[in-house]
Backbone as ProteinMPNN parsed JSONL, in Angstrom:
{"seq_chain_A": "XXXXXXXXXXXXXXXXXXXXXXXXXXXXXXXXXXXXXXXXXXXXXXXXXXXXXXXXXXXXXXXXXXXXXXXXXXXXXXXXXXXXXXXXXXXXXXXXXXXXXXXXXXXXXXXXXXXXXXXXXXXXXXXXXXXXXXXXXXXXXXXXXXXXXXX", "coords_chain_A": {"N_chain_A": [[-22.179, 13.206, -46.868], [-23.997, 15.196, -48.837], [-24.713, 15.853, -52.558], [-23.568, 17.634, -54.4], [-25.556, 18.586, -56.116], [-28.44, 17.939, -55.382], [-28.021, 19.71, -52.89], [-28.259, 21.829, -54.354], [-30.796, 22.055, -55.792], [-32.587, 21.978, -52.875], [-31.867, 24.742, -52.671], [-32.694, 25.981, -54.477], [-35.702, 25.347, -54.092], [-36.507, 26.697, -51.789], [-35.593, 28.764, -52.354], [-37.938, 29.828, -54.35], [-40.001, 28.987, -52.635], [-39.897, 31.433, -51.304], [-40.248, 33.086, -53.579], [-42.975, 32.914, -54.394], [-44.356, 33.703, -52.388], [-43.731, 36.134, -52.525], [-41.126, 37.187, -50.765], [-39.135, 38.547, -51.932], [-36.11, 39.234, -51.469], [-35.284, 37.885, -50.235], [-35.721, 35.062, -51.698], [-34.17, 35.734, -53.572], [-31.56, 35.427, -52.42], [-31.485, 33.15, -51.964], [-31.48, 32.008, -54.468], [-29.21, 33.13, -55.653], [-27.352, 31.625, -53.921], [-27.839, 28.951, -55.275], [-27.01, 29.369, -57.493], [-24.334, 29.748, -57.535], [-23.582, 26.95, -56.75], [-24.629, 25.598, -58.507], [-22.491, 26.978, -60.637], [-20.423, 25.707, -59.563], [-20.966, 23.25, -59.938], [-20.222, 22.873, -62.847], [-17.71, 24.038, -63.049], [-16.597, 21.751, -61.882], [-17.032, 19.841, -63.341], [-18.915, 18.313, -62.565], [-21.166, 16.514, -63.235], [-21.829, 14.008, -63.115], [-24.226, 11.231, -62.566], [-25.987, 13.565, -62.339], [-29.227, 14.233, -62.387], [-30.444, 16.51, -63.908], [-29.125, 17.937, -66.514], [-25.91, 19.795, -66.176], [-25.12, 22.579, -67.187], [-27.729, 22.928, -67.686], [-29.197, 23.395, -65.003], [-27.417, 25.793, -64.204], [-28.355, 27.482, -66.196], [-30.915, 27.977, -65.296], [-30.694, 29.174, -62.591], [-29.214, 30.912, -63.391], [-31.3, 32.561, -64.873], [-33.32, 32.56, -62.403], [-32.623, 34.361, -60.705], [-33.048, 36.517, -62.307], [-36.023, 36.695, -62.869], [-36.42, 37.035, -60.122], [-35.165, 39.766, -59.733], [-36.948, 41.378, -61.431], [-38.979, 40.861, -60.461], [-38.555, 42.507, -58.535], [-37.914, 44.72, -59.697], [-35.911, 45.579, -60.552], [-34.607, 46.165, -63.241], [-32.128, 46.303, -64.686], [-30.746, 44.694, -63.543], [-31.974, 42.401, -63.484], [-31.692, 42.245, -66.67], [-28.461, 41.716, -66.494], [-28.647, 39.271, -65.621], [-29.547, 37.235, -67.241], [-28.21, 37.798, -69.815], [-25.76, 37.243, -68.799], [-26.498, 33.944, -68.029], [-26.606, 33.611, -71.243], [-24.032, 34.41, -72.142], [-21.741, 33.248, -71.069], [-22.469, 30.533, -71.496], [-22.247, 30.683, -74.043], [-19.765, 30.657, -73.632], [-18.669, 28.494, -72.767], [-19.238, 26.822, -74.415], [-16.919, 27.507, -76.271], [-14.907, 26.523, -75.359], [-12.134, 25.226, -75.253], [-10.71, 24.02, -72.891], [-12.917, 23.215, -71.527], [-14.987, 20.301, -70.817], [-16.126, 17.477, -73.404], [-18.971, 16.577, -72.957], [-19.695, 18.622, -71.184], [-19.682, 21.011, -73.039], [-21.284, 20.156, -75.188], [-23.971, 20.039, -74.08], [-23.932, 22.787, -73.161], [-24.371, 23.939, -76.044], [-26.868, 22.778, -76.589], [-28.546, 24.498, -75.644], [-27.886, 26.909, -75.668], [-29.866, 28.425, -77.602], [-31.756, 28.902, -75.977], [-31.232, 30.525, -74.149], [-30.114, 32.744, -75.739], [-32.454, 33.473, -77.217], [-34.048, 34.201, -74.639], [-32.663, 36.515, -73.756], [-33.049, 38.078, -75.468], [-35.48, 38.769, -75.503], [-35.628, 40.126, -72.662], [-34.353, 42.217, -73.258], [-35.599, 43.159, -75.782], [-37.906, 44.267, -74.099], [-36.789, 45.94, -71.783], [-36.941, 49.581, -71.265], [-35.538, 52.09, -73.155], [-34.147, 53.971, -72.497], [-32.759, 53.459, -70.002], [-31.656, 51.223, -71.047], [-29.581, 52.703, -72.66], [-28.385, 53.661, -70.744], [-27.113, 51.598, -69.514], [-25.919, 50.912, -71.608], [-23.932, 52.62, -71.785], [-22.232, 52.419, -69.59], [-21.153, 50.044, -69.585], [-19.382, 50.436, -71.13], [-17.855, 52.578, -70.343], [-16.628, 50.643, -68.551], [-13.847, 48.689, -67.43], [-13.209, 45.57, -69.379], [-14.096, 42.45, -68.307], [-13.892, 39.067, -67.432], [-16.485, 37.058, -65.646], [-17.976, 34.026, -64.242], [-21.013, 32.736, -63.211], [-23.365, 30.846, -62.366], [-27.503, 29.673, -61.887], [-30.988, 28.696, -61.104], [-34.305, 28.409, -62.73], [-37.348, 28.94, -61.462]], "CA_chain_A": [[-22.117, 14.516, -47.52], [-25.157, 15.9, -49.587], [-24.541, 16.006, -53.615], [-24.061, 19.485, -54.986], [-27.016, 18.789, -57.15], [-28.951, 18.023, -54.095], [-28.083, 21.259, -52.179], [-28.873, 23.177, -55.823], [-32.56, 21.667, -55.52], [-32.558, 22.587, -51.961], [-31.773, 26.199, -52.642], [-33.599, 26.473, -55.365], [-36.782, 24.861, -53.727], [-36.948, 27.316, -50.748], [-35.715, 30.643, -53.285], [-38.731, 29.438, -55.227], [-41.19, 29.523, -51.713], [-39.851, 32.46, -50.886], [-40.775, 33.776, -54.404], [-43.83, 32.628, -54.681], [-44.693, 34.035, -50.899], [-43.186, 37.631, -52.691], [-40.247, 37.446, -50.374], [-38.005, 39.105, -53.115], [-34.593, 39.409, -51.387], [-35.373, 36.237, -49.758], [-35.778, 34.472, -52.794], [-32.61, 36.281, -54.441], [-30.666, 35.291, -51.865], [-31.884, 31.215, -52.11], [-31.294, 31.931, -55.909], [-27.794, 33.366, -55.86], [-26.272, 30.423, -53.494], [-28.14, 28.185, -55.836], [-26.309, 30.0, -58.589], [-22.591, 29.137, -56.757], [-23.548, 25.764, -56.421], [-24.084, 25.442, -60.413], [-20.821, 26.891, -61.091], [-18.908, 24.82, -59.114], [-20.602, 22.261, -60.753], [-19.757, 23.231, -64.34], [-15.951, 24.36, -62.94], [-15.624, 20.44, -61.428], [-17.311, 19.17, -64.654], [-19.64, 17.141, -62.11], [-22.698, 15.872, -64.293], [-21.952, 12.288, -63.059], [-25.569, 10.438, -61.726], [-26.636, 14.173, -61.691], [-30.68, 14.021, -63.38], [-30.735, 17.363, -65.093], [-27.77, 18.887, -67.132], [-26.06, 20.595, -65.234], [-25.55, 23.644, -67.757], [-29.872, 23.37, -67.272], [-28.943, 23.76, -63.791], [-26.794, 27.294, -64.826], [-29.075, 28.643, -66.646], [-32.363, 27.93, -64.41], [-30.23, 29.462, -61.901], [-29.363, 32.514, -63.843], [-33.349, 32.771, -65.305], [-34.382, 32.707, -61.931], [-31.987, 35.39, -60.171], [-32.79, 37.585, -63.514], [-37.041, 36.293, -62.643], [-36.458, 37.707, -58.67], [-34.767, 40.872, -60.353], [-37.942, 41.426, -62.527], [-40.004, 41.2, -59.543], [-38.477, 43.577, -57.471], [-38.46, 46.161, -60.524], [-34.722, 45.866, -60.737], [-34.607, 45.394, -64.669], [-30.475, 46.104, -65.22], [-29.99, 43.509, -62.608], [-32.105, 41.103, -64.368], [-31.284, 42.119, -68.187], [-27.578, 41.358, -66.791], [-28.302, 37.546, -65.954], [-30.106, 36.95, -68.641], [-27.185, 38.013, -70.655], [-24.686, 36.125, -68.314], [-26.678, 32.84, -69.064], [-26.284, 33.473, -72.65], [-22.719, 34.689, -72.01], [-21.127, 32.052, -70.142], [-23.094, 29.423, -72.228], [-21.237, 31.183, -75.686], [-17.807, 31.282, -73.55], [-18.728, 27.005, -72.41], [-19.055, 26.42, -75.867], [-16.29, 27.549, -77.391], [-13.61, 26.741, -74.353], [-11.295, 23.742, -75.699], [-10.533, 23.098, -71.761], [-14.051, 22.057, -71.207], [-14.875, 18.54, -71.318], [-17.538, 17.381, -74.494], [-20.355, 16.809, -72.686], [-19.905, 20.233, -71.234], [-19.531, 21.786, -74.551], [-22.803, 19.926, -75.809], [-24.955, 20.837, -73.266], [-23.868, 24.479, -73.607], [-24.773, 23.595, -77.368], [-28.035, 22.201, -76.551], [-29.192, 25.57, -74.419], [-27.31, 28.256, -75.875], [-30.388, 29.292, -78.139], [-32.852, 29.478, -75.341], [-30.523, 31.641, -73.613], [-30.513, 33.92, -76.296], [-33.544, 34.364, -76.915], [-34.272, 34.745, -73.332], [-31.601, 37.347, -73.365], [-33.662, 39.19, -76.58], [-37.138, 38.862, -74.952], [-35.412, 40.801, -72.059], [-33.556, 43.571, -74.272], [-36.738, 44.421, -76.184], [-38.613, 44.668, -72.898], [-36.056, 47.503, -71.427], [-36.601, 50.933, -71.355], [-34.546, 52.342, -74.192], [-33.499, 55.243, -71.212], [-32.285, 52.608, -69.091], [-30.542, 50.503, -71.83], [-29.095, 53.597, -72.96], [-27.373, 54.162, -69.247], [-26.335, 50.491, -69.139], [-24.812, 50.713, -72.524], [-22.489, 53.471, -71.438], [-22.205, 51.901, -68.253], [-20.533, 48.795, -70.476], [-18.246, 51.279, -72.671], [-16.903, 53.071, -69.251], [-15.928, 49.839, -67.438], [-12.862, 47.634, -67.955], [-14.176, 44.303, -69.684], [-13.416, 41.163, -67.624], [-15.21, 37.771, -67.68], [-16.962, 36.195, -64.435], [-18.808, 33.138, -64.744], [-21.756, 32.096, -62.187], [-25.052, 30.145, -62.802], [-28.449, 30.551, -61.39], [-31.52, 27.919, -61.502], [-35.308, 28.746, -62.616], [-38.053, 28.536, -60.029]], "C_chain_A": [[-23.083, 14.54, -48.695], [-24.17, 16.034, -51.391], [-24.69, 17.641, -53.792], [-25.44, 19.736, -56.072], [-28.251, 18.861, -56.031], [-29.058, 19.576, -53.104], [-28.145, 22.177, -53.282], [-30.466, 23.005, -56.046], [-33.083, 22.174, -54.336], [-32.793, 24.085, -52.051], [-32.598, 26.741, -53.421], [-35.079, 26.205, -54.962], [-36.845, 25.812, -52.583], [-36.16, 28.7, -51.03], [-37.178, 30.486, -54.173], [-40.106, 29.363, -53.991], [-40.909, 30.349, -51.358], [-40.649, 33.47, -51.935], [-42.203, 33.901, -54.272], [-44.496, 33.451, -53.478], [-44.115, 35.409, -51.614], [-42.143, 38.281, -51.59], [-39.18, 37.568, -51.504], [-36.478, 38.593, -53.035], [-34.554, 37.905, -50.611], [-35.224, 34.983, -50.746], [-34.145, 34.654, -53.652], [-31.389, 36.017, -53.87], [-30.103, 33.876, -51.86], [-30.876, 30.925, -53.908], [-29.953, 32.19, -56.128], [-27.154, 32.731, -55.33], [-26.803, 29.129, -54.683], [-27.156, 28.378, -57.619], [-24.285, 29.335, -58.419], [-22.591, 27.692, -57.252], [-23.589, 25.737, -58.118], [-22.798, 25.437, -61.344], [-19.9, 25.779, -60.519], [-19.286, 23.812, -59.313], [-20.12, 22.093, -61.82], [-18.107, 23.667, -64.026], [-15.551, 22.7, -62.464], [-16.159, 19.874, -62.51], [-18.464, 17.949, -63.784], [-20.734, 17.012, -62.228], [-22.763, 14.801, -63.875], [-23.113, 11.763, -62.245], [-26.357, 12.193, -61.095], [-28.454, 13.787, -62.869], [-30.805, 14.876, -64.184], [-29.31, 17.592, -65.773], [-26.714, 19.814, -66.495], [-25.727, 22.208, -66.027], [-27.265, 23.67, -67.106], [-29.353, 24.263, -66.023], [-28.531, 25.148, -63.574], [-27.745, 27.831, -65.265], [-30.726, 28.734, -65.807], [-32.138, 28.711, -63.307], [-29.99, 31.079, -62.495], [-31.097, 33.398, -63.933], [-34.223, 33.288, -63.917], [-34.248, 33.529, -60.863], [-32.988, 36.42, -61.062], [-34.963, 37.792, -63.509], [-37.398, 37.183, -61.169], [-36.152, 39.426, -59.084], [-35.902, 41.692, -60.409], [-38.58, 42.173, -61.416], [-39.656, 41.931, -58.349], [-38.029, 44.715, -58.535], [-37.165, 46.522, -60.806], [-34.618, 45.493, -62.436], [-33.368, 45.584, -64.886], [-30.049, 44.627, -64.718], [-30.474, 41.952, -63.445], [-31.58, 40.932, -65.894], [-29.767, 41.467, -67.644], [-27.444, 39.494, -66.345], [-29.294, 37.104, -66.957], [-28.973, 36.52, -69.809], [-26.006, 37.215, -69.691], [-25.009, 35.019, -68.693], [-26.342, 32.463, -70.53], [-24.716, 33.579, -72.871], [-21.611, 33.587, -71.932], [-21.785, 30.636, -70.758], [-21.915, 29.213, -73.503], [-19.905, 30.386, -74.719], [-17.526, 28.914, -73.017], [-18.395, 26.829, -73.902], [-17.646, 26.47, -76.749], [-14.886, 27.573, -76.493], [-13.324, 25.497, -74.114], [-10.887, 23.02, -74.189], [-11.366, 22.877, -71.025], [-14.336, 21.014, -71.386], [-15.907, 18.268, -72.383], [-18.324, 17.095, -73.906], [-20.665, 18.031, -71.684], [-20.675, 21.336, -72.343], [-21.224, 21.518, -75.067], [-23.935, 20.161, -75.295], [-24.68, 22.095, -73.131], [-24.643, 24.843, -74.909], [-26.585, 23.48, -77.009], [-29.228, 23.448, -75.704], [-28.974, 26.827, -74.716], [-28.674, 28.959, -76.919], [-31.686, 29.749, -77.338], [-32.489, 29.957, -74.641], [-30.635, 32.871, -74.447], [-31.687, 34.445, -76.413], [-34.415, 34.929, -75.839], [-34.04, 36.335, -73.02], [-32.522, 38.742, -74.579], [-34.793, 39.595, -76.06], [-36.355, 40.026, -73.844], [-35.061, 42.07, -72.458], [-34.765, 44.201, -74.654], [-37.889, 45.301, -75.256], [-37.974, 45.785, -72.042], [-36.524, 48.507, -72.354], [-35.732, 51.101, -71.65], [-33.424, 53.341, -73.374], [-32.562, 54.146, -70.483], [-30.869, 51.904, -69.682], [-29.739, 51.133, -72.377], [-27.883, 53.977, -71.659], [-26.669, 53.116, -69.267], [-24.938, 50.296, -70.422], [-23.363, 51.674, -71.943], [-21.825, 53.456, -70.138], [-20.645, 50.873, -68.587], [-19.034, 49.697, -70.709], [-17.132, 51.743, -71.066], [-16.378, 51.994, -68.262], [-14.962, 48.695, -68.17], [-13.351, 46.129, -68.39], [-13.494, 43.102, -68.712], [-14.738, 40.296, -67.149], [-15.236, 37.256, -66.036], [-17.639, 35.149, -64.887], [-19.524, 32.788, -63.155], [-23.38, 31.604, -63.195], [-26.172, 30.331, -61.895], [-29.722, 29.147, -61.491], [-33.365, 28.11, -61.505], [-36.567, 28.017, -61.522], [-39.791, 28.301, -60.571]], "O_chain_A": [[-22.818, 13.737, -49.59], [-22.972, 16.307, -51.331], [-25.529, 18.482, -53.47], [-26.009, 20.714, -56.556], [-28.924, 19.887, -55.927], [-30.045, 20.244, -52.794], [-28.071, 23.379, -53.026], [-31.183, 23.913, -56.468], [-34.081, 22.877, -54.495], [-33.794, 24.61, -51.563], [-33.194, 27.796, -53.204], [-35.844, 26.946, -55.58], [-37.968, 25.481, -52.204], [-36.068, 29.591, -50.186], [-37.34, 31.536, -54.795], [-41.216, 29.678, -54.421], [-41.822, 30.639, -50.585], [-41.416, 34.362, -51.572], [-42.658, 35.02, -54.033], [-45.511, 33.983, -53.929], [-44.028, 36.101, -50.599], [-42.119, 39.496, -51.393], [-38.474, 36.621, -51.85], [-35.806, 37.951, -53.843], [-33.65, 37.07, -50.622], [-34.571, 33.994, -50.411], [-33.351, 33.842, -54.125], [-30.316, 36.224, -54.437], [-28.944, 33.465, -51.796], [-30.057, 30.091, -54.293], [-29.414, 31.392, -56.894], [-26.014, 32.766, -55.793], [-25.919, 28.301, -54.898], [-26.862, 27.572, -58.502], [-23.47, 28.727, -59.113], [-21.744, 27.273, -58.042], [-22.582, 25.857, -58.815], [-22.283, 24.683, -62.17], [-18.926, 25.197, -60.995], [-18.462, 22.927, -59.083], [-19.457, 21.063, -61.939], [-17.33, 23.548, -64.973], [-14.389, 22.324, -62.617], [-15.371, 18.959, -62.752], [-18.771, 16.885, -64.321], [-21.48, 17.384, -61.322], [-23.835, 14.256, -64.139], [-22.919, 11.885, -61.035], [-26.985, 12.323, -60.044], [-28.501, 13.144, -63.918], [-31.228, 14.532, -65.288], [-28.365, 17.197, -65.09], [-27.202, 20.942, -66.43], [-26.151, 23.141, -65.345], [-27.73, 24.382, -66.216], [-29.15, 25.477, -66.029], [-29.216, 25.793, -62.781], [-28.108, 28.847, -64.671], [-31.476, 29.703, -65.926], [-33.171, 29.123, -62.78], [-30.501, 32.12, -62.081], [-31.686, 34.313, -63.358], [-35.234, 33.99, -63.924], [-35.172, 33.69, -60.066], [-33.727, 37.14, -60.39], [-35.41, 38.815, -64.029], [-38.412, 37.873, -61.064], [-36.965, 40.266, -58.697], [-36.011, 42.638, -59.628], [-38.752, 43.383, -61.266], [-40.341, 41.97, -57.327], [-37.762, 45.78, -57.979], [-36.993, 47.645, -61.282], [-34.552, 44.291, -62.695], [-33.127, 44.672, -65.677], [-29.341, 43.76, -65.231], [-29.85, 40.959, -63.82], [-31.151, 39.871, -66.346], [-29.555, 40.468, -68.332], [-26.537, 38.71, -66.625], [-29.346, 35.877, -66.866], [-28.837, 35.474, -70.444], [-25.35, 36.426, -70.371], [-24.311, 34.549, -69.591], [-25.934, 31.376, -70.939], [-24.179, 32.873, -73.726], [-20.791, 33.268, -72.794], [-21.365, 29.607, -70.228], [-21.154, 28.303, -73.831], [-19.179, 29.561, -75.274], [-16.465, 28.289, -73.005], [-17.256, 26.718, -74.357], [-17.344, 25.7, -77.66], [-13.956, 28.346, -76.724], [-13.811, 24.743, -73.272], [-10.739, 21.8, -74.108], [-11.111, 22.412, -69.914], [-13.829, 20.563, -72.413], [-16.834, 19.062, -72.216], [-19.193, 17.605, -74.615], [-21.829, 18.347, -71.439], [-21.675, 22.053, -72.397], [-22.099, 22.363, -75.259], [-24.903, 20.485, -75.983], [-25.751, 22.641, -72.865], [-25.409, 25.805, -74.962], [-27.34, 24.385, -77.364], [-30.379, 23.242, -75.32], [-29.606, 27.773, -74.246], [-28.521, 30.172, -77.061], [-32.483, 30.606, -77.717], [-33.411, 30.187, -73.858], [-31.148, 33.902, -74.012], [-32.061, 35.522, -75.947], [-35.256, 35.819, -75.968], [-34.743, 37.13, -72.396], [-32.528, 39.963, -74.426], [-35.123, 40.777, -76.147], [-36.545, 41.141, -74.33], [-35.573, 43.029, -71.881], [-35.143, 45.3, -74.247], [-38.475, 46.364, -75.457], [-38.772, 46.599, -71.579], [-36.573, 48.508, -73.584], [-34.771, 50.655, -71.022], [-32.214, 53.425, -73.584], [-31.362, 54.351, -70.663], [-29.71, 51.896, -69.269], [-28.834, 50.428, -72.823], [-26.766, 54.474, -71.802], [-25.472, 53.319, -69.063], [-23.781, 49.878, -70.369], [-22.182, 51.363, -71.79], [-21.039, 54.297, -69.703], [-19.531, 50.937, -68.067], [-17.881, 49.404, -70.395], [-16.002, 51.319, -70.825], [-15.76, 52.343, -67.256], [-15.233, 48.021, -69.164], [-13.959, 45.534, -67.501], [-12.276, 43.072, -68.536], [-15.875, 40.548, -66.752], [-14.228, 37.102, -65.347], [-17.995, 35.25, -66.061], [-18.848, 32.612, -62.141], [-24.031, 31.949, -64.181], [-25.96, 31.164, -61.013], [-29.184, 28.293, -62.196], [-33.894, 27.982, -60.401], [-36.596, 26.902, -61.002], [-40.654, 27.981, -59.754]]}, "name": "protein", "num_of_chains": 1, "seq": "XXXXXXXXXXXXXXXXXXXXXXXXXXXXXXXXXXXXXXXXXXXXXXXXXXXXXXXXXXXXXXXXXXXXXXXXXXXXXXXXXXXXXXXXXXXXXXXXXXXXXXXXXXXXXXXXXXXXXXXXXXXXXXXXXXXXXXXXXXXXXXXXXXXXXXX"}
């Protein structure tokens, strides 16, 4: 049986020739199982003999959903993983039934999430971010968590 880090390289390595080849939804599709696979490493806490972080792993995974987004002209779709990376980084950080080297690698990432997450914000159309805000306000709040991995 294949390592979940292994099949997150995988996915991410052939959402990443799809990109590159400007297969969009092809790519977004590589990128969003590659995204699964992140979480359910960060929900089993399994970092053990992996090589990168596996937060990295989360947010390269978000970056590169929110990267496919971009390039198919979807900008809500990407401003919102952008802001999930940064999201779900904050909510690692400060969630006592994570394990510490969770926590510190959330720590160690959480400010190039944000500013990821700012570079994206100032780059929206104020029209747009204007619809999403009241988009926000009219929907019941409730937390998801998924990851994503850049290409």
């Amino acid at each position: 049986m294949q390592s979940l880090e292994t099949r997150w390289r995988q996915l991410t390595f052939q959402g990443s020739e799809a990109f590159h080849t400007e297969q969009y939804w092809k790519a977004q599709k590589y990128f969003f199982q590659a995204l699964f696979v992140a979480e359910d490493m960060l929900l089993l806490e399994d970092s053990q003999g992996s090589s990168l972080p596996v937060v990295q792993l989360f947010m390269l995974a978000c970056h590169n959903l929110a990267d496919t987004y971009l390039a198919l002209g979807l900008k809500i779709q990407a401003f919102e993983y952008y802001r999930k990376a940064y999201a779900d980084l904050v909510h690692l950080l400060n969630s006592p039934l994570q394990g510490a080297d969770i926590r510190q690698q959330a720590q160690e990432f959480v400010s190039k999430a944000a500013d990821e997450w700012q570079q994206a914000f100032n780059n929206l159309d104020k029209h747009i971010l204007w619809g999403w805000c009241n988009q926000q306000q009219s929907s019941k709040p409730s937390y998801t968590m998924s990851y994503n991995a850049r290409h």
